[in-house]
Structures are given as structure tokens and as C-alpha cells.
Amino acid sequence: MTDALHRDLLALAQEAARRAGELLRDGRPADLAVAKTKSSPIDVVTEMDIAAEKLITDLISGRRPDDGFLGEEGASVEGTSGIRWVIDPLDGTVNYLYGLPTWAVSIAAEQDGETVVGVVAAPMRGETYHAVRGGGAWATGAWEGERALACRPAPPLDQALVSTGFNYVTEVRTHQAGIAARLIPVLRDIRRGGSAAIDLCDVACGRLDGYYERGLNAWDYAAGDLIAREAGALTGGRPGERPSRELTVAGAPGVFEPLQGLLEDFGAWHD
Ligand code: IPD
Ligand code: CA
Ligand code: CA
């Protein structure tokens, strides 16, 4: 019963992510402008973020009217079925605004508070990543069928390629830059891709050894966190905790632990 339910949730999340991805890719106006700002003047929303969230919530609530929703652009419904959808309709909005390709649609389904399904569609890569709890992580793309995802065997930390992100709030991003400056000498290098969901999937794909960021919301990491874990990565927040707004860390076993330890020592979670 649970397996059948999870399969249904996965199929619905894949359909919603595919349709929203097509809308964003094919419907991006040439003169795309900022519709409003949120936490700071650089935290922008476009008409396309809003349209994509509406497409996703309309599709899912039409099929499953009793489910709850948490969406970045305002979807907030309690629900009565025990299933809640956690949605970032466009992760990487600044990249999208500028015409850079690293953006994604991120959709997770939680059952009684646990993420059971995650789908991240990256249309400009032609790839979609997905996982069902306990069922491994997978990618679909231009190739035939599904490809199993596995995180990279851990290199020594000084050869690890680690991605991060910077918050939209000036004081937070300035503190984050200080942490990155302390990490740079002990890592291979740092990347800043611009989409937390894709960063987590890149850990799952073995394209990054690790990832960390402070200040994320559940919609940024819910789907990517499950995909990374199902690909064999470890994820968490501060030591012993789950990923949270305070800190999100992911990495291959062997990279995750020392990275999380350094982030704790450096005080990456606070000002
Ligand atoms: C942002 C991206 C970015 C991360 C920010 C997020 P948005 O999401 O994931 O990589 O650094 O913290 O807020 O605003 O593009 O949906
Ligand atoms: Ca986001
Ligand atoms: Ca977003």
C-alpha cells in the first residue's frame, strides 16, 4: 500500500516538475523582469516563479484534494491526508533572470513529516533526478531509461570539490564569505552554482564531493536532500541534527564528517 502510494506520489511529482520545467524553459519572456522582492532587494521573484507554483499546486490539488502544501511563493495548506508537498517552483531564480542555465523545479512529498519522494527537474541540463525513500536515487535524461545515482568515493578533504551558496541578506552573506575564505585553503576548491536543489543533486551524481549552506528553507533542500541520501551521501545540519535553516551539509561519507566538523568549528551557522 505504502509502496503503491509512493509510486503514485512520484509519478505526480514527475509530471508536475516536467510541466513546470517546460513552462519555465519555453515560456521565459525575453524581457523577463522582477515582479517583487522578498527578504532583501536582491531576493527577487519573477512572474514565472509565481506561474510555475500555480501550475504545480493546481495540478496536484486537482488530483489529490486532501493533501497539504508548502510552496515558496505562498502555497500554504494544512491538508488532511498526511501528505504534504514541499515546493520550490524555481530554484535558482537569479540564474533564470540572467539567462544562466543552472535552475530547477524542486518538488518533495512528505508523509507524516518524513520526506518520501523527491523530484528535481533541471530542464536546461535535460536531466531530472528523483528518489523514493528506500528505493535509491535515479536520473532520467537524453539517454534511454533511468540511471542509478551514486555519490563519489571520498577524496581526502584537501582534494574535495565543495559547493555552497550565499544568502540574500547582506550580513548573512558577508559572514558566509568569511567561512568560505577559511575553507578555501583546506579544500580543492569551492563552487557557487546558484541552485541549492541542483547542488544537492550534484552531490548525488558524484559531480561534487560536498555542499553546505546556511539559511536555506525546506523548499530549497527537501527533494535534493532525499536524492542525495538515496545516492549514498550523508546529510545533516549541525552535528547530530537534520538539515535546517541553520545549516545544511551534504557529502560523500568521508567528506561529510570533516566538512561538518569544520563548519561547526568555524561557527558557520551563526553571525
Ligand atoms: C536560492 C538558491 C541559491 C541559494 C539561496 C536560495 P531561489 O533559491 O537555491 O543557490 O544560495 O540560498 O534561496 O531564491 O533561487 O529559489
Ligand atoms: Ca530556492
Ligand atoms: Ca525559488
mmCIF file of C-alpha atoms and ligand atoms in Angstrom:
data_model
loop_
_atom_site.group_PDB
_atom_site.id
_atom_site.type_symbol
_atom_site.label_atom_id
_atom_site.label_comp_id
_atom_site.label_asym_id
_atom_site.label_seq_id
_atom_site.Cartn_x
_atom_site.Cartn_y
_atom_site.Cartn_z
ATOM 1 C CA MET A 1 0.000 0.000 0.000
ATOM 2 C CA THR A 2 2.780 2.395 1.025
ATOM 3 C CA ASP A 3 4.853 1.396 -1.999
ATOM 4 C CA ALA A 4 1.895 1.957 -4.322
ATOM 5 C CA LEU A 5 1.179 5.321 -2.682
ATOM 6 C CA HIS A 6 4.817 6.383 -3.020
ATOM 7 C CA ARG A 7 4.851 5.304 -6.676
ATOM 8 C CA ASP A 8 1.737 7.421 -7.294
ATOM 9 C CA LEU A 9 3.252 10.406 -5.500
ATOM 10 C CA LEU A 10 6.456 10.023 -7.533
ATOM 11 C CA ALA A 11 4.561 9.892 -10.837
ATOM 12 C CA LEU A 12 2.587 13.001 -9.895
ATOM 13 C CA ALA A 13 5.706 14.895 -8.763
ATOM 14 C CA GLN A 14 7.479 13.934 -12.010
ATOM 15 C CA GLU A 15 4.546 15.120 -14.125
ATOM 16 C CA ALA A 16 4.290 18.410 -12.205
ATOM 17 C CA ALA A 17 8.062 19.027 -12.368
ATOM 18 C CA ARG A 18 8.147 18.232 -16.100
ATOM 19 C CA ARG A 19 5.250 20.551 -16.907
ATOM 20 C CA ALA A 20 6.556 23.393 -14.733
ATOM 21 C CA GLY A 21 10.030 22.942 -16.247
ATOM 22 C CA GLU A 22 8.583 23.199 -19.756
ATOM 23 C CA LEU A 23 6.625 26.309 -18.801
ATOM 24 C CA LEU A 24 9.758 27.941 -17.367
ATOM 25 C CA ARG A 25 12.014 26.887 -20.253
ATOM 26 C CA ASP A 26 9.645 27.614 -23.143
ATOM 27 C CA GLY A 27 7.695 30.496 -21.622
ATOM 28 C CA ARG A 28 10.563 32.655 -20.368
ATOM 29 C CA PRO A 29 9.822 36.153 -21.712
ATOM 30 C CA ALA A 30 12.755 37.841 -23.458
ATOM 31 C CA ASP A 31 12.113 40.913 -21.309
ATOM 32 C CA LEU A 32 11.682 38.982 -18.059
ATOM 33 C CA ALA A 33 11.538 41.437 -15.174
ATOM 34 C CA VAL A 34 11.464 41.287 -11.397
ATOM 35 C CA ALA A 35 7.867 41.105 -10.120
ATOM 36 C CA LYS A 36 8.683 41.722 -6.451
ATOM 37 C CA THR A 37 11.414 41.325 -3.854
ATOM 38 C CA LYS A 38 11.326 39.392 -0.576
ATOM 39 C CA SER A 39 13.979 39.211 2.172
ATOM 40 C CA SER A 40 16.210 41.864 0.517
ATOM 41 C CA PRO A 41 16.400 43.863 -2.752
ATOM 42 C CA ILE A 42 18.389 41.006 -4.362
ATOM 43 C CA ASP A 43 15.902 38.303 -3.279
ATOM 44 C CA VAL A 44 13.753 38.504 -6.397
ATOM 45 C CA VAL A 45 10.604 36.838 -7.676
ATOM 46 C CA THR A 46 9.553 36.859 -11.328
ATOM 47 C CA GLU A 47 6.130 36.315 -12.829
ATOM 48 C CA MET A 48 7.444 32.886 -13.869
ATOM 49 C CA ASP A 49 8.150 31.739 -10.269
ATOM 50 C CA ILE A 50 4.527 32.530 -9.461
ATOM 51 C CA ALA A 51 3.114 30.921 -12.632
ATOM 52 C CA ALA A 52 5.158 27.747 -12.070
ATOM 53 C CA GLU A 53 3.979 27.366 -8.470
ATOM 54 C CA LYS A 54 0.365 27.823 -9.586
ATOM 55 C CA LEU A 55 0.765 25.169 -12.290
ATOM 56 C CA ILE A 56 2.205 22.694 -9.779
ATOM 57 C CA THR A 57 -0.327 23.286 -6.985
ATOM 58 C CA ASP A 58 -3.301 23.310 -9.405
ATOM 59 C CA LEU A 59 -2.178 20.007 -10.937
ATOM 60 C CA ILE A 60 -1.534 18.253 -7.621
ATOM 61 C CA SER A 61 -4.565 19.580 -5.741
ATOM 62 C CA GLY A 62 -6.772 18.650 -8.712
ATOM 63 C CA ARG A 63 -5.658 15.013 -8.342
ATOM 64 C CA ARG A 64 -5.208 14.905 -4.546
ATOM 65 C CA PRO A 65 -7.516 17.481 -2.964
ATOM 66 C CA ASP A 66 -6.813 16.458 0.658
ATOM 67 C CA ASP A 67 -3.030 16.988 0.603
ATOM 68 C CA GLY A 68 -1.195 19.864 2.281
ATOM 69 C CA PHE A 69 1.194 22.311 0.593
ATOM 70 C CA LEU A 70 4.208 24.420 1.479
ATOM 71 C CA GLY A 71 5.402 26.439 -1.503
ATOM 72 C CA GLU A 72 7.983 29.202 -1.644
ATOM 73 C CA GLU A 73 5.622 31.567 -3.446
ATOM 74 C CA GLY A 74 2.903 31.310 -0.829
ATOM 75 C CA ALA A 75 1.201 27.923 -1.130
ATOM 76 C CA SER A 76 0.284 27.003 2.442
ATOM 77 C CA VAL A 77 -2.425 24.419 3.042
ATOM 78 C CA GLU A 78 -2.773 22.201 6.117
ATOM 79 C CA GLY A 79 -4.277 19.126 4.393
ATOM 80 C CA THR A 80 -5.938 16.088 5.976
ATOM 81 C CA SER A 81 -4.344 13.136 4.134
ATOM 82 C CA GLY A 82 -0.965 13.045 5.972
ATOM 83 C CA ILE A 83 0.783 14.024 2.723
ATOM 84 C CA ARG A 84 2.327 17.470 2.328
ATOM 85 C CA TRP A 85 4.020 18.786 -0.811
ATOM 86 C CA VAL A 86 7.083 20.995 -0.326
ATOM 87 C CA ILE A 87 7.700 23.002 -3.485
ATOM 88 C CA ASP A 88 10.289 25.377 -4.851
ATOM 89 C CA PRO A 89 8.807 26.131 -8.285
ATOM 90 C CA LEU A 90 12.033 27.796 -9.461
ATOM 91 C CA ASP A 91 15.234 27.240 -7.520
ATOM 92 C CA GLY A 92 17.933 29.463 -8.954
ATOM 93 C CA THR A 93 15.772 32.461 -9.790
ATOM 94 C CA VAL A 94 18.729 34.830 -10.164
ATOM 95 C CA ASN A 95 20.332 32.462 -12.705
ATOM 96 C CA TYR A 96 16.986 32.233 -14.524
ATOM 97 C CA LEU A 97 16.611 36.012 -14.568
ATOM 98 C CA TYR A 98 20.038 36.389 -16.172
ATOM 99 C CA GLY A 99 19.590 33.506 -18.644
ATOM 100 C CA LEU A 100 22.077 31.231 -16.897
ATOM 101 C CA PRO A 101 21.166 27.532 -17.154
ATOM 102 C CA THR A 102 21.511 26.384 -13.535
ATOM 103 C CA TRP A 103 17.931 26.432 -12.244
ATOM 104 C CA ALA A 104 15.477 23.727 -11.282
ATOM 105 C CA VAL A 105 11.976 22.810 -10.216
ATOM 106 C CA SER A 106 12.039 21.053 -6.832
ATOM 107 C CA ILE A 107 9.090 19.020 -5.530
ATOM 108 C CA ALA A 108 9.070 16.803 -2.432
ATOM 109 C CA ALA A 109 6.265 14.835 -0.823
ATOM 110 C CA GLU A 110 6.290 14.301 2.930
ATOM 111 C CA GLN A 111 4.293 11.589 4.666
ATOM 112 C CA ASP A 112 3.645 12.330 8.322
ATOM 113 C CA GLY A 113 6.563 14.770 8.302
ATOM 114 C CA GLU A 114 9.154 12.488 6.585
ATOM 115 C CA THR A 115 10.231 13.123 3.003
ATOM 116 C CA VAL A 116 9.238 10.057 0.985
ATOM 117 C CA VAL A 117 9.541 11.364 -2.596
ATOM 118 C CA GLY A 118 11.844 13.953 -4.161
ATOM 119 C CA VAL A 119 11.996 15.193 -7.756
ATOM 120 C CA VAL A 120 14.360 17.876 -9.070
ATOM 121 C CA ALA A 121 13.988 18.785 -12.754
ATOM 122 C CA ALA A 122 16.850 20.732 -14.364
ATOM 123 C CA PRO A 123 15.435 21.487 -17.837
ATOM 124 C CA MET A 124 18.484 23.290 -19.262
ATOM 125 C CA ARG A 125 20.578 20.220 -18.446
ATOM 126 C CA GLY A 126 17.922 17.951 -19.913
ATOM 127 C CA GLU A 127 18.079 15.956 -16.670
ATOM 128 C CA THR A 128 15.626 15.117 -13.881
ATOM 129 C CA TYR A 129 16.646 13.465 -10.622
ATOM 130 C CA HIS A 130 14.307 11.528 -8.366
ATOM 131 C CA ALA A 131 14.179 9.324 -5.307
ATOM 132 C CA VAL A 132 11.635 7.425 -3.254
ATOM 133 C CA ARG A 133 12.654 6.708 0.332
ATOM 134 C CA GLY A 134 14.444 3.341 0.444
ATOM 135 C CA GLY A 135 14.465 2.999 -3.364
ATOM 136 C CA GLY A 136 17.752 4.594 -4.413
ATOM 137 C CA ALA A 137 18.276 7.762 -6.426
ATOM 138 C CA TRP A 138 17.865 7.977 -10.170
ATOM 139 C CA ALA A 139 18.290 10.324 -13.115
ATOM 140 C CA THR A 140 16.478 10.497 -16.420
ATOM 141 C CA GLY A 141 17.775 12.434 -19.405
ATOM 142 C CA ALA A 142 18.568 12.176 -23.083
ATOM 143 C CA TRP A 143 19.654 8.549 -22.600
ATOM 144 C CA GLU A 144 17.254 5.610 -22.524
ATOM 145 C CA GLY A 145 15.738 4.628 -19.186
ATOM 146 C CA GLU A 146 16.888 5.598 -15.725
ATOM 147 C CA ARG A 147 20.440 5.881 -14.414
ATOM 148 C CA ALA A 148 21.202 4.993 -10.790
ATOM 149 C CA LEU A 149 22.954 7.782 -8.930
ATOM 150 C CA ALA A 150 25.846 7.222 -6.548
ATOM 151 C CA CYS A 151 27.911 9.829 -4.771
ATOM 152 C CA ARG A 152 31.659 9.925 -5.437
ATOM 153 C CA PRO A 153 34.131 7.910 -3.371
ATOM 154 C CA ALA A 154 35.511 10.410 -0.868
ATOM 155 C CA PRO A 155 38.847 12.018 -1.662
ATOM 156 C CA PRO A 156 40.971 13.498 1.134
ATOM 157 C CA LEU A 157 39.360 16.783 2.182
ATOM 158 C CA ASP A 158 42.087 18.847 0.518
ATOM 159 C CA GLN A 159 41.016 17.303 -2.804
ATOM 160 C CA ALA A 160 37.283 17.736 -2.263
ATOM 161 C CA LEU A 161 35.223 19.973 -4.558
ATOM 162 C CA VAL A 162 32.558 21.574 -2.389
ATOM 163 C CA SER A 163 29.723 23.860 -3.371
ATOM 164 C CA THR A 164 27.985 26.468 -1.261
ATOM 165 C CA GLY A 165 25.579 29.365 -1.571
ATOM 166 C CA PHE A 166 25.177 32.849 -0.201
ATOM 167 C CA ASN A 167 22.055 34.161 1.477
ATOM 168 C CA TYR A 168 20.178 37.221 0.188
ATOM 169 C CA VAL A 169 20.655 39.134 3.455
ATOM 170 C CA THR A 170 23.847 41.217 3.409
ATOM 171 C CA GLU A 171 25.011 40.464 6.978
ATOM 172 C CA VAL A 172 24.477 36.725 6.468
ATOM 173 C CA ARG A 173 26.253 36.597 3.094
ATOM 174 C CA THR A 174 29.177 38.607 4.454
ATOM 175 C CA HIS A 175 29.571 36.108 7.313
ATOM 176 C CA GLN A 176 29.277 33.248 4.791
ATOM 177 C CA ALA A 177 32.071 34.772 2.692
ATOM 178 C CA GLY A 178 34.289 34.696 5.800
ATOM 179 C CA ILE A 179 33.574 30.992 6.320
ATOM 180 C CA ALA A 180 34.318 30.275 2.648
ATOM 181 C CA ALA A 181 37.625 32.139 2.966
ATOM 182 C CA ARG A 182 38.608 29.824 5.838
ATOM 183 C CA LEU A 183 37.584 26.697 3.910
ATOM 184 C CA ILE A 184 39.270 27.518 0.593
ATOM 185 C CA PRO A 185 42.800 26.655 1.813
ATOM 186 C CA VAL A 186 41.724 23.196 3.060
ATOM 187 C CA LEU A 187 39.598 22.117 0.063
ATOM 188 C CA ARG A 188 40.326 21.511 -3.626
ATOM 189 C CA ASP A 189 38.006 24.401 -4.478
ATOM 190 C CA ILE A 190 34.609 25.942 -3.879
ATOM 191 C CA ARG A 191 31.748 26.321 -6.369
ATOM 192 C CA ARG A 192 28.717 28.611 -6.198
ATOM 193 C CA GLY A 193 26.208 27.217 -8.680
ATOM 194 C CA GLY A 194 23.145 29.239 -7.675
ATOM 195 C CA SER A 195 20.635 26.438 -7.075
ATOM 196 C CA ALA A 196 20.661 24.565 -3.785
ATOM 197 C CA ALA A 197 18.487 21.800 -5.251
ATOM 198 C CA ILE A 198 20.964 21.206 -8.096
ATOM 199 C CA ASP A 199 23.919 21.375 -5.675
ATOM 200 C CA LEU A 200 22.396 18.537 -3.634
ATOM 201 C CA CYS A 201 21.681 16.512 -6.789
ATOM 202 C CA ASP A 202 25.249 17.124 -7.962
ATOM 203 C CA VAL A 203 26.467 15.522 -4.730
ATOM 204 C CA ALA A 204 24.135 12.608 -5.570
ATOM 205 C CA CYS A 205 25.531 12.414 -9.132
ATOM 206 C CA GLY A 206 29.182 12.470 -7.993
ATOM 207 C CA ARG A 207 29.732 15.850 -9.639
ATOM 208 C CA LEU A 208 30.557 17.432 -6.287
ATOM 209 C CA ASP A 209 32.134 15.901 -3.197
ATOM 210 C CA GLY A 210 30.179 18.079 -0.800
ATOM 211 C CA TYR A 211 27.852 21.012 -0.293
ATOM 212 C CA TYR A 212 26.890 23.263 2.584
ATOM 213 C CA GLU A 213 24.803 26.359 3.099
ATOM 214 C CA ARG A 214 23.257 28.361 5.884
ATOM 215 C CA GLY A 215 19.813 29.995 5.609
ATOM 216 C CA LEU A 216 18.005 27.530 3.351
ATOM 217 C CA ASN A 217 14.288 26.888 3.624
ATOM 218 C CA ALA A 218 12.631 23.469 3.495
ATOM 219 C CA TRP A 219 11.577 24.009 -0.127
ATOM 220 C CA ASP A 220 15.217 24.524 -1.159
ATOM 221 C CA TYR A 221 16.501 21.222 0.227
ATOM 222 C CA ALA A 222 13.568 18.803 0.813
ATOM 223 C CA ALA A 223 13.761 16.965 -2.535
ATOM 224 C CA GLY A 224 17.532 17.269 -3.048
ATOM 225 C CA ASP A 225 18.275 16.041 0.461
ATOM 226 C CA LEU A 226 16.369 12.778 -0.127
ATOM 227 C CA ILE A 227 18.020 12.328 -3.547
ATOM 228 C CA ALA A 228 21.500 12.852 -2.041
ATOM 229 C CA ARG A 229 20.828 10.406 0.827
ATOM 230 C CA GLU A 230 19.410 7.774 -1.515
ATOM 231 C CA ALA A 231 22.582 8.110 -3.627
ATOM 232 C CA GLY A 232 24.659 7.197 -0.565
ATOM 233 C CA ALA A 233 25.589 10.677 0.638
ATOM 234 C CA LEU A 234 25.299 11.769 4.239
ATOM 235 C CA THR A 235 23.294 14.892 5.003
ATOM 236 C CA GLY A 236 22.640 16.879 8.129
ATOM 237 C CA GLY A 237 22.759 20.214 9.849
ATOM 238 C CA ARG A 238 24.947 20.937 12.841
ATOM 239 C CA PRO A 239 26.468 17.713 14.267
ATOM 240 C CA GLY A 240 23.718 15.260 15.219
ATOM 241 C CA GLU A 241 20.976 17.375 13.634
ATOM 242 C CA ARG A 242 18.939 17.272 10.468
ATOM 243 C CA PRO A 243 19.346 19.798 7.660
ATOM 244 C CA SER A 244 17.708 23.055 8.648
ATOM 245 C CA ARG A 245 17.672 26.766 8.048
ATOM 246 C CA GLU A 246 20.590 26.988 10.472
ATOM 247 C CA LEU A 247 22.826 24.748 8.376
ATOM 248 C CA THR A 248 22.530 22.200 5.578
ATOM 249 C CA VAL A 249 25.510 19.942 4.824
ATOM 250 C CA ALA A 250 25.786 17.055 2.348
ATOM 251 C CA GLY A 251 28.693 14.966 1.238
ATOM 252 C CA ALA A 252 30.081 11.588 0.414
ATOM 253 C CA PRO A 253 30.834 9.594 3.577
ATOM 254 C CA GLY A 254 34.401 10.606 4.415
ATOM 255 C CA VAL A 255 33.862 14.182 3.212
ATOM 256 C CA PHE A 256 30.662 14.910 5.120
ATOM 257 C CA GLU A 257 32.090 14.344 8.612
ATOM 258 C CA PRO A 258 35.229 16.521 8.413
ATOM 259 C CA LEU A 259 33.323 19.206 6.488
ATOM 260 C CA GLN A 260 30.562 19.286 9.104
ATOM 261 C CA GLY A 261 33.223 19.395 11.857
ATOM 262 C CA LEU A 262 35.000 22.365 10.262
ATOM 263 C CA LEU A 263 31.714 24.214 9.754
ATOM 264 C CA GLU A 264 30.946 23.670 13.445
ATOM 265 C CA ASP A 265 34.422 24.876 14.494
ATOM 266 C CA PHE A 266 34.136 27.936 12.238
ATOM 267 C CA GLY A 267 30.640 28.802 13.518
ATOM 268 C CA ALA A 268 29.074 28.571 10.064
ATOM 269 C CA TRP A 269 25.551 28.553 11.499
ATOM 270 C CA HIS A 270 25.571 31.955 13.210
ATOM 271 C CA ASP A 271 26.555 35.595 12.728
HETATM 272 C C1 IPD B 1 18.209 30.164 -3.758
HETATM 273 C C2 IPD B 1 19.171 29.214 -4.432
HETATM 274 C C3 IPD B 1 20.591 29.584 -4.091
HETATM 275 C C4 IPD B 1 20.829 29.607 -2.604
HETATM 276 C C5 IPD B 1 19.834 30.529 -1.917
HETATM 277 C C6 IPD B 1 18.405 30.101 -2.271
HETATM 278 P P1 IPD B 1 15.900 30.742 -5.016
HETATM 279 O O1 IPD B 1 16.870 29.828 -4.048
HETATM 280 O O2 IPD B 1 18.927 27.892 -4.019
HETATM 281 O O3 IPD B 1 21.526 28.663 -4.640
HETATM 282 O O4 IPD B 1 22.130 30.051 -2.355
HETATM 283 O O5 IPD B 1 20.032 30.400 -0.514
HETATM 284 O O6 IPD B 1 17.493 30.970 -1.632
HETATM 285 O O7 IPD B 1 15.706 32.046 -4.326
HETATM 286 O O8 IPD B 1 16.589 30.870 -6.306
HETATM 287 O O9 IPD B 1 14.671 29.899 -5.069
HETATM 288 CA CA CA B 2 15.188 28.144 -3.629
HETATM 289 CA CA CA B 3 12.540 29.745 -5.621
#
